[in-house]
Coordinates of C-alpha atoms (C1' of nucleotides) in Angstrom, one line a residue:
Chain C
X25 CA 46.8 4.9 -7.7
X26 CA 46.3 4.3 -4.2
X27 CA 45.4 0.5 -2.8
X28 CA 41.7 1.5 -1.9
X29 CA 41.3 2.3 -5.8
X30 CA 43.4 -0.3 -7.1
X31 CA 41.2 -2.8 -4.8
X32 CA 38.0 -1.2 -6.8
X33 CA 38.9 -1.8 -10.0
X34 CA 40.5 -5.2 -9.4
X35 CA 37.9 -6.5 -7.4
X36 CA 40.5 -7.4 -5.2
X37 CA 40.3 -6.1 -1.2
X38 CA 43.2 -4.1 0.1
X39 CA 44.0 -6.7 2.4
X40 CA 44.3 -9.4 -0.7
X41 CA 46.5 -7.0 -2.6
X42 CA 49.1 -6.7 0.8
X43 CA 49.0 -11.1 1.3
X44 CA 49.2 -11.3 -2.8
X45 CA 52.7 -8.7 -2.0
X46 CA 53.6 -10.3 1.0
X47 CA 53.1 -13.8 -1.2
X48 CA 55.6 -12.5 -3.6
X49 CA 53.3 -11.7 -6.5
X50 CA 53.7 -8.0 -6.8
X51 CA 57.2 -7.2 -5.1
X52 CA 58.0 -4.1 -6.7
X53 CA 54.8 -1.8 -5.6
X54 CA 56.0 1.7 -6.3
X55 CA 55.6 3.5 -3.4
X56 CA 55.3 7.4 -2.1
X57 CA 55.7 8.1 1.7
X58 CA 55.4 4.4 2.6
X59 CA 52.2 3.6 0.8
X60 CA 51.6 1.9 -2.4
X61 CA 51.2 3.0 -5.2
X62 CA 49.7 1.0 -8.1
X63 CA 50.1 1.8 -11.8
X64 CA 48.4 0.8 -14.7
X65 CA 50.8 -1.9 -15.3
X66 CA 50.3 -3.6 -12.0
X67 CA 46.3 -3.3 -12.3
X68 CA 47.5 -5.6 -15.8
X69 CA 49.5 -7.8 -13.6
X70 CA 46.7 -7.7 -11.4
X71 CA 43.9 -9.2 -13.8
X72 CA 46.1 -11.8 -15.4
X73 CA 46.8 -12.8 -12.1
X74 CA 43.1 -13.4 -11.7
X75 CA 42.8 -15.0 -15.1
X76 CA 45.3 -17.5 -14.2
X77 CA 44.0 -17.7 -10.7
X78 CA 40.6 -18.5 -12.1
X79 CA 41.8 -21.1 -14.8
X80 CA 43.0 -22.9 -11.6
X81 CA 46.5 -22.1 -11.6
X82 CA 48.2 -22.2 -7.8
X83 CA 49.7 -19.0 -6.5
X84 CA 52.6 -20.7 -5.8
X85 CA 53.0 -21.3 -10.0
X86 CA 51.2 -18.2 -10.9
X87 CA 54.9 -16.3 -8.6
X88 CA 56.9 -18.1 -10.2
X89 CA 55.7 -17.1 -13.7
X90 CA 55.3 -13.5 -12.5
X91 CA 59.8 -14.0 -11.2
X92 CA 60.5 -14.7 -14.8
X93 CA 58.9 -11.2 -16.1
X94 CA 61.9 -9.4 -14.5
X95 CA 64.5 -11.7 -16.5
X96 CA 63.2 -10.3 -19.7
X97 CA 64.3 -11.8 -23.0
X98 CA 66.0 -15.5 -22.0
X99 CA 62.8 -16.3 -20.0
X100 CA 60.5 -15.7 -23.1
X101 CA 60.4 -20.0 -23.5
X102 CA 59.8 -20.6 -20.3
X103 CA 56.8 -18.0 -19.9
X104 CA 55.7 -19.4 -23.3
X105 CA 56.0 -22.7 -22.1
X106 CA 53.9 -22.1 -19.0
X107 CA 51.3 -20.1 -20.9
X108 CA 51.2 -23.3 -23.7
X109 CA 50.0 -25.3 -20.4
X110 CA 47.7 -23.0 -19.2
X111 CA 45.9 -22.3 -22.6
X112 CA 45.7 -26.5 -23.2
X113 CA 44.2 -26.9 -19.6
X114 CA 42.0 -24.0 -20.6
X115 CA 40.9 -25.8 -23.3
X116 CA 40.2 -29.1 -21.5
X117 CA 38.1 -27.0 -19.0
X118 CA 36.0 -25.1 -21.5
X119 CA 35.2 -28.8 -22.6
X120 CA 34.4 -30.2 -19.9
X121 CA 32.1 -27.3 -18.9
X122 CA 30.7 -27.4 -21.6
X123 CA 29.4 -31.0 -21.1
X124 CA 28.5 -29.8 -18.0
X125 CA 26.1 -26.7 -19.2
X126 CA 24.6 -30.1 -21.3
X127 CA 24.0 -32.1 -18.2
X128 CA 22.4 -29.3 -16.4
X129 CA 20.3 -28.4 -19.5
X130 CA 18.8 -31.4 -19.7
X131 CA 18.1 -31.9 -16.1
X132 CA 16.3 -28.5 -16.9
X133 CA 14.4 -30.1 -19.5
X134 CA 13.8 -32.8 -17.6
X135 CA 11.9 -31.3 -14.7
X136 CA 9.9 -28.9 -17.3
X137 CA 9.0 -31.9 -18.7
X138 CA 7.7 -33.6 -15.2
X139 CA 6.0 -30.5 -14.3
X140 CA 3.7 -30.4 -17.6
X141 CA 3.8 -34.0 -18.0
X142 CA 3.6 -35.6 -14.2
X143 CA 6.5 -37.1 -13.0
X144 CA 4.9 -40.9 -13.5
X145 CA 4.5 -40.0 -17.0
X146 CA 7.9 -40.1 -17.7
X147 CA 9.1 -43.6 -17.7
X148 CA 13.1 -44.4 -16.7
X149 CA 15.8 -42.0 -17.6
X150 CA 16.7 -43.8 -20.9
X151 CA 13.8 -42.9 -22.4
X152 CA 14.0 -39.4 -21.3
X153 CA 17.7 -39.1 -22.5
X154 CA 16.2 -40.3 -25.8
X155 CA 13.1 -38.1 -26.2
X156 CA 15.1 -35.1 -24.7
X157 CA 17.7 -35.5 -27.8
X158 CA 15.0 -36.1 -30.3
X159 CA 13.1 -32.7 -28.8
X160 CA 16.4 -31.1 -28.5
X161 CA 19.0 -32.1 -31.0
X162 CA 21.3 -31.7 -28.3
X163 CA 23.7 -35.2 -28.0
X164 CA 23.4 -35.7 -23.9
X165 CA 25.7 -38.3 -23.2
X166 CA 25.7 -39.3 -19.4
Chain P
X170 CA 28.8 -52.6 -7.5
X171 CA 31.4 -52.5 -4.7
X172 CA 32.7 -49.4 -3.5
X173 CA 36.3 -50.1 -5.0
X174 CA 34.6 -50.2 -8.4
X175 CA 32.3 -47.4 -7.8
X176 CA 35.2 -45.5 -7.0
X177 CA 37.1 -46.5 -10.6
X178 CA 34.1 -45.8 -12.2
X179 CA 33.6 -42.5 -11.1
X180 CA 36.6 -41.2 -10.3
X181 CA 36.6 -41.1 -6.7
X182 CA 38.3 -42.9 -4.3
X183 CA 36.7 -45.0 -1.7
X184 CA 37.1 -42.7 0.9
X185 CA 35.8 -39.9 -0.8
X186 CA 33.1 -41.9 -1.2
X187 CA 32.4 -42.7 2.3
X188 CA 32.8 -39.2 3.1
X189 CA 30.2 -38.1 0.7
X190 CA 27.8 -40.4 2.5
X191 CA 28.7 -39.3 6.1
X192 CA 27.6 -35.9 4.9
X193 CA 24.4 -36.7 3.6
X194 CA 25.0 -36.9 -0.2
X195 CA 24.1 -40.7 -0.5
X196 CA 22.0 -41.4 2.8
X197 CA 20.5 -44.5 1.4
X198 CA 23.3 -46.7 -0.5
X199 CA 22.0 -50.4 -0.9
X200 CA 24.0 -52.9 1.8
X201 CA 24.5 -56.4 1.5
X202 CA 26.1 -57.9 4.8
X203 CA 27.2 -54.4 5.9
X204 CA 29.2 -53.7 2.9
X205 CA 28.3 -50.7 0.3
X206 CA 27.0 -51.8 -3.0
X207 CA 26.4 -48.9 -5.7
X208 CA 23.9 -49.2 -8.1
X209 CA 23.7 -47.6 -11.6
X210 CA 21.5 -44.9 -9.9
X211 CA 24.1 -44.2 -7.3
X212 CA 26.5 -44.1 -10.2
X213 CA 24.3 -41.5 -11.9
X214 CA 24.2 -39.3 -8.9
X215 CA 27.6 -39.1 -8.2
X216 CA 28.2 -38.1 -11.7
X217 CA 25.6 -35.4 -11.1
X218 CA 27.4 -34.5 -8.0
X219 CA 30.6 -34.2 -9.9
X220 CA 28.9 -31.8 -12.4
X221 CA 27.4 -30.0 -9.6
X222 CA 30.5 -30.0 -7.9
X223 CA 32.5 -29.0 -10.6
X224 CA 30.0 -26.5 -12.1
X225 CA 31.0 -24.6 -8.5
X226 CA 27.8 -25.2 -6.3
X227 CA 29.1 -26.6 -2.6
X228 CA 28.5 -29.8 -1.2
X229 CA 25.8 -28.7 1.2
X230 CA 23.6 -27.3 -1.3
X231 CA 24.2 -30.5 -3.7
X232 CA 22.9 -32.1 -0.5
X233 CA 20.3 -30.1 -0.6
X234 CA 19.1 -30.5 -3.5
X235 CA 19.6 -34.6 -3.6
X236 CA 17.3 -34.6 -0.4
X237 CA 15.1 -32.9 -2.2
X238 CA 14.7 -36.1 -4.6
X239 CA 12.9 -38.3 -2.7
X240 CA 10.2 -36.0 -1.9
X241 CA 9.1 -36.7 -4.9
X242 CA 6.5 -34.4 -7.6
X243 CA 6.3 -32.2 -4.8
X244 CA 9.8 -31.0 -5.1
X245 CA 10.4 -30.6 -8.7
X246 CA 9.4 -26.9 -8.5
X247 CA 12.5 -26.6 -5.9
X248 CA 14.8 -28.6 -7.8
X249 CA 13.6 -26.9 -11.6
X250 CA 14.6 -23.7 -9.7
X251 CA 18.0 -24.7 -8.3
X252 CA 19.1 -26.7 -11.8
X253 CA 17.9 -23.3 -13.3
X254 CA 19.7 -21.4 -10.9
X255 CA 23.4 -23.2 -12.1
X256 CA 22.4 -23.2 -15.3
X257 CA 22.6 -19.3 -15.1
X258 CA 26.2 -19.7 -13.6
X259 CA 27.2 -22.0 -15.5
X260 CA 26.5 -19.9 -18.8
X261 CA 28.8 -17.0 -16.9
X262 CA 31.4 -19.1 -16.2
X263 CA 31.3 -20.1 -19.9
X264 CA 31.5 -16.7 -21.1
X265 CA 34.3 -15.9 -18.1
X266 CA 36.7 -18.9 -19.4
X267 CA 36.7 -18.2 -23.0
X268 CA 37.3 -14.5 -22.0
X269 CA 40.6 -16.1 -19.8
X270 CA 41.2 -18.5 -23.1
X271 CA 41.1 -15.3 -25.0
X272 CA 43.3 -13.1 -22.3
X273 CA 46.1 -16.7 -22.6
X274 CA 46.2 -16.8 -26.5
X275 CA 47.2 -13.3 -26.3
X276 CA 50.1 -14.0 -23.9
X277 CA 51.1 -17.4 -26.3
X278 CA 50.9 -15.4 -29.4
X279 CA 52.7 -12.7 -27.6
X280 CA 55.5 -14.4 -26.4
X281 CA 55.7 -16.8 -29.8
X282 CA 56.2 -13.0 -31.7
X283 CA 58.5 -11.8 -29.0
X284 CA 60.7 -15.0 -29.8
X285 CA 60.6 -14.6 -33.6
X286 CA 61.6 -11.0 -33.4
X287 CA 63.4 -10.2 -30.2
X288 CA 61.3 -8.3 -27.2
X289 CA 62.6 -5.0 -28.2
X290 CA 61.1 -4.6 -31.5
X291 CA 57.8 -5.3 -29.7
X292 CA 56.8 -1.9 -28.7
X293 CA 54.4 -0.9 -26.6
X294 CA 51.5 -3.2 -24.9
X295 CA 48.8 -1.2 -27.0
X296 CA 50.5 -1.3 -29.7
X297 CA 51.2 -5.2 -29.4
X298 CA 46.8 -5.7 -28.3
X299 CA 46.0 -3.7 -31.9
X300 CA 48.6 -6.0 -33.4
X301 CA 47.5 -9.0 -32.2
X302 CA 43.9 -7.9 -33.5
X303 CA 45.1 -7.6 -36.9
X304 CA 46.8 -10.5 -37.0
X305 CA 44.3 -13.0 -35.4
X306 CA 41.0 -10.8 -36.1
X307 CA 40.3 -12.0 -32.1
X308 CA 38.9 -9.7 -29.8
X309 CA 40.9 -9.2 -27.1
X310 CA 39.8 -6.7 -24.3
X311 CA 41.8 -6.2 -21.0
Chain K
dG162 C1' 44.6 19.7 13.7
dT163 C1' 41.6 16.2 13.1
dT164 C1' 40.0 12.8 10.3
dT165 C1' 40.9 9.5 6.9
dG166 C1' 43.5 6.2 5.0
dA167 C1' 47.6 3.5 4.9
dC168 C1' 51.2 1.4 7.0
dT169 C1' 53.8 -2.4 10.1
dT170 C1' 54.6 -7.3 12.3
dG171 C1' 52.8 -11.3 13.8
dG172 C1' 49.7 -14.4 14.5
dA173 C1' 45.1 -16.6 14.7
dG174 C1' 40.9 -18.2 12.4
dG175 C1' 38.1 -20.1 8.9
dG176 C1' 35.9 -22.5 5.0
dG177 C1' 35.8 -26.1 1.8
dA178 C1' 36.8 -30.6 0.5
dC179 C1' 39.1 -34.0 1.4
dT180 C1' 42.8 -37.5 3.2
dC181 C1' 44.9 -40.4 6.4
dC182 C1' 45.6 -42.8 10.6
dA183 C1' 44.7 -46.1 14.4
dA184 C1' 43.0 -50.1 15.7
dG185 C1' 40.1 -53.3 15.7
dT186 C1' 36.0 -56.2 13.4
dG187 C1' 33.7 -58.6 9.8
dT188 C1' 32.7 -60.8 5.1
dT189 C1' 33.7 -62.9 0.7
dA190 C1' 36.3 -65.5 -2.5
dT191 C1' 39.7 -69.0 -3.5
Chain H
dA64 C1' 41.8 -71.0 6.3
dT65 C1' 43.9 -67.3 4.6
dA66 C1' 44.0 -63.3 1.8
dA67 C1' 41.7 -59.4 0.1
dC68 C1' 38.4 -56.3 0.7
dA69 C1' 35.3 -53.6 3.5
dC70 C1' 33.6 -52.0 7.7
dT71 C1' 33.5 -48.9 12.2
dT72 C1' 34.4 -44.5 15.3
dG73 C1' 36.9 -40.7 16.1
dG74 C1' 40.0 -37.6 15.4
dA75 C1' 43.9 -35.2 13.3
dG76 C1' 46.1 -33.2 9.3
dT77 C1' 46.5 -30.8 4.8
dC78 C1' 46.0 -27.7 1.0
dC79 C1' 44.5 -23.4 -0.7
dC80 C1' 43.3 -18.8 -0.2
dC81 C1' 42.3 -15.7 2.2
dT82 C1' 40.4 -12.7 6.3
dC83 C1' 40.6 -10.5 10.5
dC84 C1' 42.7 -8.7 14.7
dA85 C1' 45.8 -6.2 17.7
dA86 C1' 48.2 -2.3 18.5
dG87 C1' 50.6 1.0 17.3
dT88 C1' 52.8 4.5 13.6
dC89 C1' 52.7 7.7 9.9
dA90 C1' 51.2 10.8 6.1
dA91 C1' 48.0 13.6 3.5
dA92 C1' 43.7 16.1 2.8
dC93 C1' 40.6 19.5 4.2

DNA sequence: GTTTGACTTGGAGGGGACTCCAAGTGTTAT
DNA sequence: ATAACACTTGGAGTCCCCTCCAAGTCAAAC
């Protein structure tokens, strides 16, 4: 698969897939007459790399987990060991976005609320934070 | 509130918080003999701006959209819109991190089984995805 | 055989959000 | 009165991740 396609699928630009290979993520692009070539297995690469990208791990860490692939068997703990990390900081995030969806929510509610109610009609944000998790159930905490 | 305790509070530190006002987040912090005092409102914004922030919306449109406050009734269209508007991304990026979570359990389960029972009895990636399926009963699509 | 796409090195630019420095001034607490 | 904290302007630097350009070469498809 050519780099034009590959970019396609991966949502990547050609010129991000050269700097990720430059960058030392992909070093071993097959290749035909000079040009890369990219194969299934390197479109996987590919969208873990975006995974881990996106789950805020640097480049810098996301090569070095991608240099211990080639080792094979004796780096299986450390790959584990970096994957254990990413999955608990995962987890952290999920959390606190979650609390964020909440805090968003309620300022949703909140200006619903205004917009039917008039803003003067609302009296101070304790109040709201109370009558929004009596209307809710949701447990805003701010 | 000084700004050294503002900055313990929420996270930030003092220069980040000068910073934020030289670009129009807090235009109007309370001053008593030219020194920065934050109020429990100011302390409430800059929470908001951290969920804003960390919720993926930039710092000019969080400046936006804090201008937007004192205007008032007027504005509570504007600002229903944008808080709806994250909201919408917000639920994405949900569904986009436990998709990652999911892709990251795989890899920890993977590499746990490869450890157990040696790399080469692992077969194929397929094979290891329909495995993992069975095992877990998770969903895992790549 | 021309167009299309891909390649190279090398370097510059850019956006976002800080972060730190100088170098001096002022205020508050003990 | 001295230390601790805070203030100012202005500018430079940093980190991360690209993104674009020049300027030329090469290979494959139609």
């Amino acid at each position: 698969m050519p780099i034009a396609e590959a970019a396609a699928q991966t949502g990547y630009s050609a010129e991000t897939l050269r700097f990720y290979e430059r960058e030392g993520l992909l070093p071993n692009i097959r290749r035909e007459g000079g040009k890369r070539r990219y194969s299934p297995a390197d479109l996987r690469t590919l969208r873990l790399v975006d995974c881990l990208k996106k789950t805020g791990m640097p480049l810098r860490e996301i090569r070095r987990y991608l240099a211990l692939i080639p080792q094979g068997e004796r780096s299986l703990p450390q790959r584990l060991e970096m994957m254990r990390r990413q999955q608990e900081s995962v987890g952290k995030q999920l959390d606190e976005l979650q609390a964020f969806a909440e805090h968003i929510a309620f300022k949703v509610w909140l200006y619903e609320t205004a917009l039917k109610e008039g803003l003067n009609q609302m009296g101070d944000i304790d109040a709201c934070l109370e009558r929004y998790r009596r209307e809710t159930g949701h447990t805003a905490r701010f």
